[in-house]
Coordinates of C-alpha atoms and ligand atoms in Angstrom, one line a residue:
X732 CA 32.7 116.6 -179.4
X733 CA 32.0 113.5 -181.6
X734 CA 28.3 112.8 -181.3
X735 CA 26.7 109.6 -182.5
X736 CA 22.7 110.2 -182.9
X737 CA 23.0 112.9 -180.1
X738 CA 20.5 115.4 -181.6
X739 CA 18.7 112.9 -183.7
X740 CA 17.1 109.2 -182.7
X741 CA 18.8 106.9 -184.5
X742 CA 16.4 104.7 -186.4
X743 CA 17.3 100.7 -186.6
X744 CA 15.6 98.9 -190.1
X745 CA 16.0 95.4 -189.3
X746 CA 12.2 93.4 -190.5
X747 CA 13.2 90.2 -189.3
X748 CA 13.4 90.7 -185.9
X749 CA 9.7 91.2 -184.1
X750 CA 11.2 92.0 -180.3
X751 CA 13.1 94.4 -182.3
X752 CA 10.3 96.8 -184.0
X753 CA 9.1 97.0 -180.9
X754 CA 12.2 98.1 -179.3
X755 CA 12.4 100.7 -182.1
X756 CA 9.2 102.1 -181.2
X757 CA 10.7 102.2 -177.6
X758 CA 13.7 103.9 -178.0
X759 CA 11.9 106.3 -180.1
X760 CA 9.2 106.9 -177.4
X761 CA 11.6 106.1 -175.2
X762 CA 10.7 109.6 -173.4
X763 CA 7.5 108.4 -172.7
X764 CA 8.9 105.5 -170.7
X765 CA 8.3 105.3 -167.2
X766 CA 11.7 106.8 -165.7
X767 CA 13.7 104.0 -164.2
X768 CA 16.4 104.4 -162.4
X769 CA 19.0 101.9 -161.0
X770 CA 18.4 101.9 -158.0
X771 CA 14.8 101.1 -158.5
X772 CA 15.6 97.7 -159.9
X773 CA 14.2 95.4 -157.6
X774 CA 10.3 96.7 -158.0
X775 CA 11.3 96.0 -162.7
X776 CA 12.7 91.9 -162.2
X777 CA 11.1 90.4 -165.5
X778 CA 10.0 94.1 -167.4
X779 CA 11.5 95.5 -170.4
X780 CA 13.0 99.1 -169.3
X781 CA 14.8 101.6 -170.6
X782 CA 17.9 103.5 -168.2
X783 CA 19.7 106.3 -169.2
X784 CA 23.8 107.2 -167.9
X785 CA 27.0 106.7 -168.8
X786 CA 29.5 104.2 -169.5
X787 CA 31.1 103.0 -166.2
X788 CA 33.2 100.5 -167.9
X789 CA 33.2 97.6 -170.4
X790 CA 34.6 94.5 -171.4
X791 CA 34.4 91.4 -174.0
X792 CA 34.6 87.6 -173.8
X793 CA 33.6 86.0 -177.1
X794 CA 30.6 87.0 -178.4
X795 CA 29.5 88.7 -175.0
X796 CA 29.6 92.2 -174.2
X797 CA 29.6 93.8 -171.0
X798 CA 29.1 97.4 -171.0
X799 CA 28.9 98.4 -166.7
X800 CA 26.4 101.7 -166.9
X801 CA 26.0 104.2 -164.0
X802 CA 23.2 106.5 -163.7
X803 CA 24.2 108.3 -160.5
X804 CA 22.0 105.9 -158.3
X805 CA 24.1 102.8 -159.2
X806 CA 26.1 100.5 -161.4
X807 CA 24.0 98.2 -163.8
X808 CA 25.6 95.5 -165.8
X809 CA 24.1 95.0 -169.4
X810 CA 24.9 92.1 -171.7
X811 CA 24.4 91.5 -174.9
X812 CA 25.8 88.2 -176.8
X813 CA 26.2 89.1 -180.7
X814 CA 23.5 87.1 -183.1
X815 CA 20.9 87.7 -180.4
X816 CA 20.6 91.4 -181.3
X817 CA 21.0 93.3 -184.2
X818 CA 24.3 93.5 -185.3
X819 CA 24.2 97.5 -185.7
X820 CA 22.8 98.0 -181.7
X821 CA 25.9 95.3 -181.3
X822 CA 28.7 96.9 -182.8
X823 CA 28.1 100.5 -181.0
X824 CA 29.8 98.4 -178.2
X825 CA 33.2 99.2 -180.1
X826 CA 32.8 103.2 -180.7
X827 CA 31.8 103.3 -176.4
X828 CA 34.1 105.5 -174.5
X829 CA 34.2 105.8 -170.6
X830 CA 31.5 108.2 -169.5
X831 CA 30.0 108.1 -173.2
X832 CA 26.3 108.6 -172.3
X833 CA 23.5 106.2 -173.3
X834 CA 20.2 105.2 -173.5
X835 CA 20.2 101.2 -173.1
X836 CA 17.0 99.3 -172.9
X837 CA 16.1 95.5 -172.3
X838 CA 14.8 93.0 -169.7
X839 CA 15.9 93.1 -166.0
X840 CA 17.3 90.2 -164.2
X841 CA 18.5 89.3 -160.7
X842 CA 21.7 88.5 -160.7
X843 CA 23.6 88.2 -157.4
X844 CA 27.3 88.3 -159.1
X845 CA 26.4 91.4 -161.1
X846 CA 27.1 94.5 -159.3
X847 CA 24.2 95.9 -157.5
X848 CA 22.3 92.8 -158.2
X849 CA 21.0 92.7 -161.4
X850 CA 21.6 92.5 -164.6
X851 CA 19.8 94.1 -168.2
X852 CA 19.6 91.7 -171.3
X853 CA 20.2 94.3 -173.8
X854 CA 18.0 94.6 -176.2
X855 CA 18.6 98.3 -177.4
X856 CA 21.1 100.7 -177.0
X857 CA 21.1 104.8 -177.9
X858 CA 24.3 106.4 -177.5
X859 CA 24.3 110.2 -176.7
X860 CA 27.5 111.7 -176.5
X861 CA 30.8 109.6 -177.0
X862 CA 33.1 110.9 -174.2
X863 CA 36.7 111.8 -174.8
X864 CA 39.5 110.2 -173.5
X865 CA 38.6 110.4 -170.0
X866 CA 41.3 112.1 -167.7
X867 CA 40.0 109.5 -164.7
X868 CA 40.8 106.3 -165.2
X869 CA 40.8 103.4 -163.0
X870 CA 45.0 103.9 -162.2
X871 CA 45.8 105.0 -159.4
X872 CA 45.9 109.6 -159.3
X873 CA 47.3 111.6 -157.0
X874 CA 45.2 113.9 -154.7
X875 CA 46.1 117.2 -156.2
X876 CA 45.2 115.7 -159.9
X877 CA 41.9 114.8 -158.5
X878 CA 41.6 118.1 -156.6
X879 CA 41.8 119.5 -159.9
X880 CA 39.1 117.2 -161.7
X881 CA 37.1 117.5 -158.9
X882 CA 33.8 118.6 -161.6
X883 CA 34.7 114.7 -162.8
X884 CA 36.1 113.1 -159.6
X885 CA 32.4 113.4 -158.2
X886 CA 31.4 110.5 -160.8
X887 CA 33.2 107.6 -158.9
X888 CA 31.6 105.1 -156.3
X889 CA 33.7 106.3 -153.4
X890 CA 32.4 110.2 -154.4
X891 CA 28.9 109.0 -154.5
X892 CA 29.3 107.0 -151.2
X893 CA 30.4 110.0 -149.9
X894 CA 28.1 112.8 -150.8
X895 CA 25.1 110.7 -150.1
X896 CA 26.2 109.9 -146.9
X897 CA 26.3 113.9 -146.3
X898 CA 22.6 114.1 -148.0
X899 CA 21.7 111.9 -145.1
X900 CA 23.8 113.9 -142.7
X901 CA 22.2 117.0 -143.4
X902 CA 18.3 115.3 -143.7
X903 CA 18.7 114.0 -140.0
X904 CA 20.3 117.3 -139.0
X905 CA 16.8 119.2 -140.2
X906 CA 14.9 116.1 -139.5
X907 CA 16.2 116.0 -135.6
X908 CA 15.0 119.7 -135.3
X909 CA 12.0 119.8 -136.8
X910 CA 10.9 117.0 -135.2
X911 CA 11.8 119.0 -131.6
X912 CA 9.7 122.3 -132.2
X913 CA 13.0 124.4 -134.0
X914 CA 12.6 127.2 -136.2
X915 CA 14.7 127.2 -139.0
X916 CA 16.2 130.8 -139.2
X917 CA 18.6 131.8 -141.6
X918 CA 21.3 134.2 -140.4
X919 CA 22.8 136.9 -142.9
X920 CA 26.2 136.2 -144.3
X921 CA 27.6 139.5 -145.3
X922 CA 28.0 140.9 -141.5
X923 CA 29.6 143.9 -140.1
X924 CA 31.6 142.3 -137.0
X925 CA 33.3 139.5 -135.7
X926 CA 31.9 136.3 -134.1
X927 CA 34.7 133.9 -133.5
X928 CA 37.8 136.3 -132.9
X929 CA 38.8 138.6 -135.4
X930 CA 41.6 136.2 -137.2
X931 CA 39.7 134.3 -139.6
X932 CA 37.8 137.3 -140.8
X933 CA 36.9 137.8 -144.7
X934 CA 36.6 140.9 -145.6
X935 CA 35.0 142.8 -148.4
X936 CA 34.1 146.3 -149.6
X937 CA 30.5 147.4 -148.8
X938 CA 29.4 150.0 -150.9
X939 CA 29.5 153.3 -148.6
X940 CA 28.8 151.6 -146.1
X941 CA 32.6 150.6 -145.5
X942 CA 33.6 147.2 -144.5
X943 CA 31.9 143.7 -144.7
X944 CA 32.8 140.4 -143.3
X945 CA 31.4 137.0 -144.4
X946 CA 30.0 135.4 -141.9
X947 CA 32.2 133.3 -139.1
X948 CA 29.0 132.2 -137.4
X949 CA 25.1 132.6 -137.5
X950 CA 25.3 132.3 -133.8
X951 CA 24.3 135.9 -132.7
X952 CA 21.8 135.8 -135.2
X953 CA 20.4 132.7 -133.8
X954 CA 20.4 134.4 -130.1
X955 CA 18.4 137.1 -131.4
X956 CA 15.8 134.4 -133.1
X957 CA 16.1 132.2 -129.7
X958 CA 14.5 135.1 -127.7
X959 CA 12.0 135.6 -130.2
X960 CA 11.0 132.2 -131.1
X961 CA 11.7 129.9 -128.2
X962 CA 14.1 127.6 -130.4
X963 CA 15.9 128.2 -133.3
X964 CA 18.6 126.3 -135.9
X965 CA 20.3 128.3 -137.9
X966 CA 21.8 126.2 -140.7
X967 CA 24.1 128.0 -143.7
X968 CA 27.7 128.3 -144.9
X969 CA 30.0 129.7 -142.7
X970 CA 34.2 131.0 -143.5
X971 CA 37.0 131.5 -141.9
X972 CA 40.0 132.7 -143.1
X973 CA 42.1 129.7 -141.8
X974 CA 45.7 129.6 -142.5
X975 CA 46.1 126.0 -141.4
X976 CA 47.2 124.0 -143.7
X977 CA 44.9 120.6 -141.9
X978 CA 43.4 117.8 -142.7
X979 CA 40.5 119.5 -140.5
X980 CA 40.2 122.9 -141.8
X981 CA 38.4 124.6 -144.9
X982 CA 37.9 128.2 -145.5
X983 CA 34.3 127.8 -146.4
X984 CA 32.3 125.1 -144.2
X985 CA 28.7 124.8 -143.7
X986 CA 26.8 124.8 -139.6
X987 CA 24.0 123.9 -138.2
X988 CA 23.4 126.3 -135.0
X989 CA 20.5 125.6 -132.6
X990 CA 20.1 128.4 -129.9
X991 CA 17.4 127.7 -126.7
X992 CA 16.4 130.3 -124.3
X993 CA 15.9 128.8 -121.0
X994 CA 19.0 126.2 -121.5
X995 CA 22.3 125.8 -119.7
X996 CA 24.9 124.3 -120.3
X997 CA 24.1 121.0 -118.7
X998 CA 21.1 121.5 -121.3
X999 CA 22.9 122.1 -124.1
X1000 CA 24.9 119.0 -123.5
X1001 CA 22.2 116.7 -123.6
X1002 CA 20.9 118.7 -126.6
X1003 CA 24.1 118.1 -128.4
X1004 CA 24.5 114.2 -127.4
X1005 CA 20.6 113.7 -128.5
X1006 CA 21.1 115.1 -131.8
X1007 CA 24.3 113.3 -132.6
X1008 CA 22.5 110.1 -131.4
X1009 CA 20.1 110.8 -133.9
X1010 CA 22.4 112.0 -136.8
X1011 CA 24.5 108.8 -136.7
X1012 CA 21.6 106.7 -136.1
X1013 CA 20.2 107.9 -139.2
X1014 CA 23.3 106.9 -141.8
X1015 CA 23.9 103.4 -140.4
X1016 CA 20.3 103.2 -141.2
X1017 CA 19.6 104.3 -144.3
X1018 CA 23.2 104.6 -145.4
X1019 CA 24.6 100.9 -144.6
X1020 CA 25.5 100.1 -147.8
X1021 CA 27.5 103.7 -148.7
X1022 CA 29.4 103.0 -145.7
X1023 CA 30.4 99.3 -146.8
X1024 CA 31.6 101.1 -149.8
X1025 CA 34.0 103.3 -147.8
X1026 CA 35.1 100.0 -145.9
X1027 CA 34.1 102.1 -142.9
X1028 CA 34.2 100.2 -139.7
X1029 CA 31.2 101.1 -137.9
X1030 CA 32.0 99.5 -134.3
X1031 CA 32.7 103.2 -133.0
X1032 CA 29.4 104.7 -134.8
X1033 CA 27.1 102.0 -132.8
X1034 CA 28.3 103.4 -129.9
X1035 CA 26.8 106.7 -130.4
X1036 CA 24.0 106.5 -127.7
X1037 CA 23.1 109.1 -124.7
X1038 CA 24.7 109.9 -122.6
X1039 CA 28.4 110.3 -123.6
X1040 CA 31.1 110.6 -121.7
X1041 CA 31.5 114.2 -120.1
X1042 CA 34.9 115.5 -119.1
X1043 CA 36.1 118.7 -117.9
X1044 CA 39.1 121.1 -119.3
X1045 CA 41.0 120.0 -116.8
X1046 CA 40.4 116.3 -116.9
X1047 CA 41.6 116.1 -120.1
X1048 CA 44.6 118.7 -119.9
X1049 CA 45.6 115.6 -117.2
X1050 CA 44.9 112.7 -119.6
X1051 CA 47.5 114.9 -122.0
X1052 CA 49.7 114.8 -119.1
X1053 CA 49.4 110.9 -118.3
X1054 CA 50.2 110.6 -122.2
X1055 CA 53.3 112.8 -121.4
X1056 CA 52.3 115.6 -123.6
X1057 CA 53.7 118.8 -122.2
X1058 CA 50.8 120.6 -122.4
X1059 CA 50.0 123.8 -120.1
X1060 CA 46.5 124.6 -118.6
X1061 CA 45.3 127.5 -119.9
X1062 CA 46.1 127.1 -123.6
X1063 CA 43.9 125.7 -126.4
X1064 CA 44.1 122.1 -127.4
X1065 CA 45.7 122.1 -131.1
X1066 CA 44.5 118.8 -133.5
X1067 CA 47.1 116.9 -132.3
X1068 CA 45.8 117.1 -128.5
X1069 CA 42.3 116.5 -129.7
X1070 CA 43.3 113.5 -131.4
X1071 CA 44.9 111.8 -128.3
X1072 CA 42.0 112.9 -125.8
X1073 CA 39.4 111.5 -128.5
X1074 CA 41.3 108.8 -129.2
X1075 CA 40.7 107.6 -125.0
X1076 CA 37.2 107.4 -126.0
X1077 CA 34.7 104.5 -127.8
X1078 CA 32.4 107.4 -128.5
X1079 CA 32.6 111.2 -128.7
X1080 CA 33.7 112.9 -125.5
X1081 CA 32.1 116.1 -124.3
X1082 CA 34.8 118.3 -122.4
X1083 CA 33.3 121.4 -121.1
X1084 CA 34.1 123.9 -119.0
X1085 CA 37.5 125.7 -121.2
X1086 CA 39.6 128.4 -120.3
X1087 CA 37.9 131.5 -121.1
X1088 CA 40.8 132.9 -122.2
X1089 CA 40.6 130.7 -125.0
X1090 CA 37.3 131.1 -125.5
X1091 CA 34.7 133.6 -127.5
X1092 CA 33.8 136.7 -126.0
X1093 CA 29.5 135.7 -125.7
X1094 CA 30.5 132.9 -123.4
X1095 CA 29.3 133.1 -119.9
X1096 CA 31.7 132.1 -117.2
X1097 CA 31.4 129.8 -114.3
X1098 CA 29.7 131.4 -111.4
X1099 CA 32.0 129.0 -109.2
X1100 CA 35.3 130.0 -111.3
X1101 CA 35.6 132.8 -113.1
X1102 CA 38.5 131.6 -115.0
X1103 CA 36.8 129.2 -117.0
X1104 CA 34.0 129.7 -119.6
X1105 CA 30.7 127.4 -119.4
X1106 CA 31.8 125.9 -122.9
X1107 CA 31.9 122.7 -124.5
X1108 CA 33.2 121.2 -127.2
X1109 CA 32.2 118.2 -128.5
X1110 CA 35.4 115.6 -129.7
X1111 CA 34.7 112.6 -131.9
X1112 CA 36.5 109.1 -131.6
X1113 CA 39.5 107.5 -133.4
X1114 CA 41.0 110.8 -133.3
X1115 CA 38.5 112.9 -135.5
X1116 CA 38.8 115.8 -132.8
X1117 CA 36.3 118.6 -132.5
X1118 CA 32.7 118.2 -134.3
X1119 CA 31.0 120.6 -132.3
X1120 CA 31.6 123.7 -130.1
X1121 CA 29.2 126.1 -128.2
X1122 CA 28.3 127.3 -124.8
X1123 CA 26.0 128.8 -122.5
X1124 CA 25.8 132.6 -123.4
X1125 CA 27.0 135.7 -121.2
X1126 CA 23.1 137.2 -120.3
X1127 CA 24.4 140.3 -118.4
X1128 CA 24.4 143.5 -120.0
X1129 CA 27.1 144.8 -118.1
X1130 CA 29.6 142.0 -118.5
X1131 CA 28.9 141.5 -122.1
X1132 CA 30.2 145.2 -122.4
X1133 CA 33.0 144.4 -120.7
X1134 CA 34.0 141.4 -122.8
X1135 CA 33.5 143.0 -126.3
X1136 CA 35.9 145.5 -125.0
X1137 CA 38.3 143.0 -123.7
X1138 CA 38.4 141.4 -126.8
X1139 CA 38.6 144.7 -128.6
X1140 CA 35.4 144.7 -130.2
X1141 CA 33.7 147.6 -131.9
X1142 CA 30.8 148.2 -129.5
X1143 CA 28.8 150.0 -132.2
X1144 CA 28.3 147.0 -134.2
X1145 CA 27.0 145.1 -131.1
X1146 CA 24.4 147.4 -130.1
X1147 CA 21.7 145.4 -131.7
X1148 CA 22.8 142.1 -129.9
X1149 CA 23.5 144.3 -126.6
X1150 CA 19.5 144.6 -127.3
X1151 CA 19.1 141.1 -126.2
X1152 CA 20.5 141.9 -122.8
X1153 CA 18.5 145.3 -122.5
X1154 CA 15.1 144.0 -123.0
X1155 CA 14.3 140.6 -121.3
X1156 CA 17.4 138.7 -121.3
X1157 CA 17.4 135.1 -120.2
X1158 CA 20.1 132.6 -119.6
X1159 CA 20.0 130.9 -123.2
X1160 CA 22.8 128.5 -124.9
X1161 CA 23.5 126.4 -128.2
X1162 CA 26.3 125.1 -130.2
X1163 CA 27.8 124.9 -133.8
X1164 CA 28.5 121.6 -135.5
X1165 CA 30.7 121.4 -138.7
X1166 CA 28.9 119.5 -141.5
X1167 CA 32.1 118.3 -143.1
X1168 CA 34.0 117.5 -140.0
X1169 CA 31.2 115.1 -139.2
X1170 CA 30.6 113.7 -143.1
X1171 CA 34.6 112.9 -141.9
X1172 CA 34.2 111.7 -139.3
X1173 CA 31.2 108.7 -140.4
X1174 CA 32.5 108.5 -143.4
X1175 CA 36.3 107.5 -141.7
X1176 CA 38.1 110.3 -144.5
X1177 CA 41.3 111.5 -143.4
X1178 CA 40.9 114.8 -144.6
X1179 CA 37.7 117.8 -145.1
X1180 CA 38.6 118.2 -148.9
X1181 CA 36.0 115.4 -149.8
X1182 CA 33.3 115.7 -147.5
X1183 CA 32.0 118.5 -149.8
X1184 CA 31.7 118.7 -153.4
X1185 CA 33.5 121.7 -154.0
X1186 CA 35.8 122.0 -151.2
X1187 CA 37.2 125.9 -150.5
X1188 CA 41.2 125.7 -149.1
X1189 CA 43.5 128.1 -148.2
X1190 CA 45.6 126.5 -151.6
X1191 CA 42.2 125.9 -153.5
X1192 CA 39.9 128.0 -155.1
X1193 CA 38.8 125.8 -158.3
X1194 CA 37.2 124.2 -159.7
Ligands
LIG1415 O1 33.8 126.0 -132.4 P1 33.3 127.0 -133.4 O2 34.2 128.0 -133.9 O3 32.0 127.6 -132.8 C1 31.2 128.6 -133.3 O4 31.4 129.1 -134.4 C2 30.0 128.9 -132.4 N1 29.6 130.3 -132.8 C3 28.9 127.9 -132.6 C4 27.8 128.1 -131.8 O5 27.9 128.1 -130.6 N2 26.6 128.4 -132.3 O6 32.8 126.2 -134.7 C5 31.8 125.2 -134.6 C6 32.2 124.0 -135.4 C7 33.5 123.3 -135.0 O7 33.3 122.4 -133.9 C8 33.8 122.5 -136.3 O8 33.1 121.3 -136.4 C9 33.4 123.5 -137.3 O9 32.4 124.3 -136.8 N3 34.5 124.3 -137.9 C10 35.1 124.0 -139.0 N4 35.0 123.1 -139.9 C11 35.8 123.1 -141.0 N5 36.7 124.0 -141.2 C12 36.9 125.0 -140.3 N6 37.9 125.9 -140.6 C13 36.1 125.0 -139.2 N7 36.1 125.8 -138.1 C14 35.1 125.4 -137.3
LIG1416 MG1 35.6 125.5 -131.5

């Protein structure tokens, strides 16, 4: 790679320019400055400082130069007119590729045209690294070509937008249970059974200890920390072996999994609509300006206050039916359903109370209908379908049995969670929400693959 003063400082000799020894000294002690960073501006209006990035893009008119720099917290324009600087800090402008990386230095201003706000009179400029051609440019690139660069993708505004609206996601989902007496406990992810049916199951040899499966869940887990702790989250990357090919669906997905004992389901559902009140509440506040990026409409985020709307199985299966979707009671709802049920809603819809044919074998039934499981799912608006799922938890030792045989379980590997029922059970529930389907979801994305840096597909394993 071409490298212009990369290991050494370059060294300007210029005498007649007093503002400009001292710049020298800065950029060679530039180290010892004070690190600035973009987004910092506002507190620097007036002060000389020095911010290091890369070269978002340039341009010229006359004897001006724009060079647009990024450092990962925003843009910053710097200008710099030729005759007011030296002319060898000038003409680097020429040799500055996108993404070359740079040390620039010089006074702030505020500057309500300039992106972000402000604006750098240049004064100095180091260059690092000249980039090569860069594959990204500003034309227009088909998803699979920036699949592939994703390692480079994650540099442009709508990337950053998005990724820091999952920081927040993921503070306020720590922040929400912290802040409510949870215990973070941290499930295993090499396992030796099924959660979630046995499907989506990776598997893996384990030493001589034959097979191992990555985790599906940390829900069991989390049971077993519930009953010792009170309440627990469990919060870690999850997989599933999906073979659906959706916009909803990644192979490796990260979930946050509070467990109570004590709760049922009604609990559970005002857990879940408390916590999403606070999750969303969270990015519109601290996030406002990441979602403007995204052109996100937020009308349908406001709306995310306690309680929301709570629907049964069957009401919905009939709100299908008024759509005229043949749909049958008794099966699942695939995306497609979701979307249309969601889509009746301002808000996210809770529909509880599933088929338990459809449903895990943990989940408790409904002491007035044995047919149905005391689950719920949660469905977000404008289509986004399912965000969370969970369910009160079967607390009979006897009918757990039952079920992991019914579902064809190996009993053996559920001894230690058959535990739970043998020595103090207690009626106890939780849920599991999907961290990308709800970046997605706030974010307005129409597919998974950017919620998380490196997504994991059925068709993607790199970069
Ligand atoms: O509904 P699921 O399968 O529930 C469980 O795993 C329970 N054990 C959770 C619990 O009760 N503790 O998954 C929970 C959530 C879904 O609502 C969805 O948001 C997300 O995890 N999810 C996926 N996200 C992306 N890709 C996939 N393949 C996903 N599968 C589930
Ligand atoms: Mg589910």
């Amino acid at each position: 790679m071409q490298s212009v003063g990369g290991a050494e400082p370059i060294l300007f000799v210029h005498s007649l320019f007093l503002s400009y020894i001292f710049t020298v000294s800065t950029i060679n002690s530039h180290s010892d400055m004070a690190r600035v960073y973009i987004e910092e501006l506002s507190k620097h209006v007036g002060e000389e400082v020095a911010i290091r990035g890369w070269v978002y893009n340039k341009r010229s008119s006359g004897k001006i130069r724009f060079i647009v720099v990024r450092d990962g917290t925003g843009l910053l324009q710097c200008v710099m007119v030729k005759g007011m600087i030296p002319d060898d800090v000038f003409n680097h402008f020429d040799s500055l590729t996108q993404e070359s990386s740079l040390t620039v230095i010089g006074k702030i201003k505020k500057d309500d045209r300039a992106p972000g706000g402000y604006e750098m009179e240049l004064s100095n400029l180091q260059v690092i690294s000249i980039a090569k051609e860069y594959p990204i440019t500003p034309k227009e690139h088909g998803v699979d070509f920036l699949m592939d660069h994703r390692h480079l993708w994650l540099r442009s505004s709508r990337q950053h937008a998005i990724l820091r609206i999952r920081h927040q996601i993921i503070t306020a989902i720590r922040e929400f249970f912290d802040n409510h007496g949870f215990i973070l406990m941290d499930a295993p992810i090499f396992t030796p059974a099924a959660c979630e049916g046995t499907s989506t199951l990776f598997e893996t040899d384990y030493f001589d200890l034959g097979k191992a499966y990555l985790t599906q869940s940390g829900q069991l887990y989390g049971e077993a920390g519930a009953i010792a702790l009170g309440k627990i989250y469990v919060f870690g990357p999850t997989f599933r072996a999906e073979k659906s090919k959706t916009r909803r669906h990644l192979t490796e997905f990260w979930m946050v999994e509070p467990e109570v004992a004590f709760n049922d389901l009604n609990d559970n559902m005002e857990l879940a609509e408390e916590f999403l009140e606070h999750v969303v509440a969270s990015v519109l506040k601290y996030r406002s300006q990441e979602l403007k990026t995204l052109e996100r409409n937020t009308k349908f985020l406001e709306n995310v206050k306690k309680p929301l709307p709570k629907i049964s199985y069957t009401e919905a299966v009939d709100i299908l039916k008024k759509k005229g979707i043949s749909f049958e009671w008794g099966n699942d709802f695939g995306g497609t359903d979701e979307t249309v049920i969601s889509e009746q809603f301002d808000r996210p819809v809770i529909v509880h109370r599933y088929p338990a044919q459809v449903k895990a074998f943990y989940m408790k039934r409904d002491p007035q209908n044995e047919a149905l499981a005391l689950a719920m799912d949660v469905l977000a608006p404008e289509g986004y379908g399912e965000i969370i799922g969970g369910s009160q938890r079967e607390d009979d030792y006897d009918t757990l049995v039952k079920r992991i045989h019914e579902h064809g379980l190996p009993q053996s590997a559920f001894e230690w969670y058959l535990d739970l029922r043998r020595y103090g059970s207690v009626p106890h529930a939780g849920f599991g929400l999907g961290v990308e389907r709800t970046v997605g979801w706030i974010c307005g994305l129409d597919h998974v693959r950017e919620t998380i840096p490196f997504p994991r597909m059925i068709y993607r394993l790199t970069p």
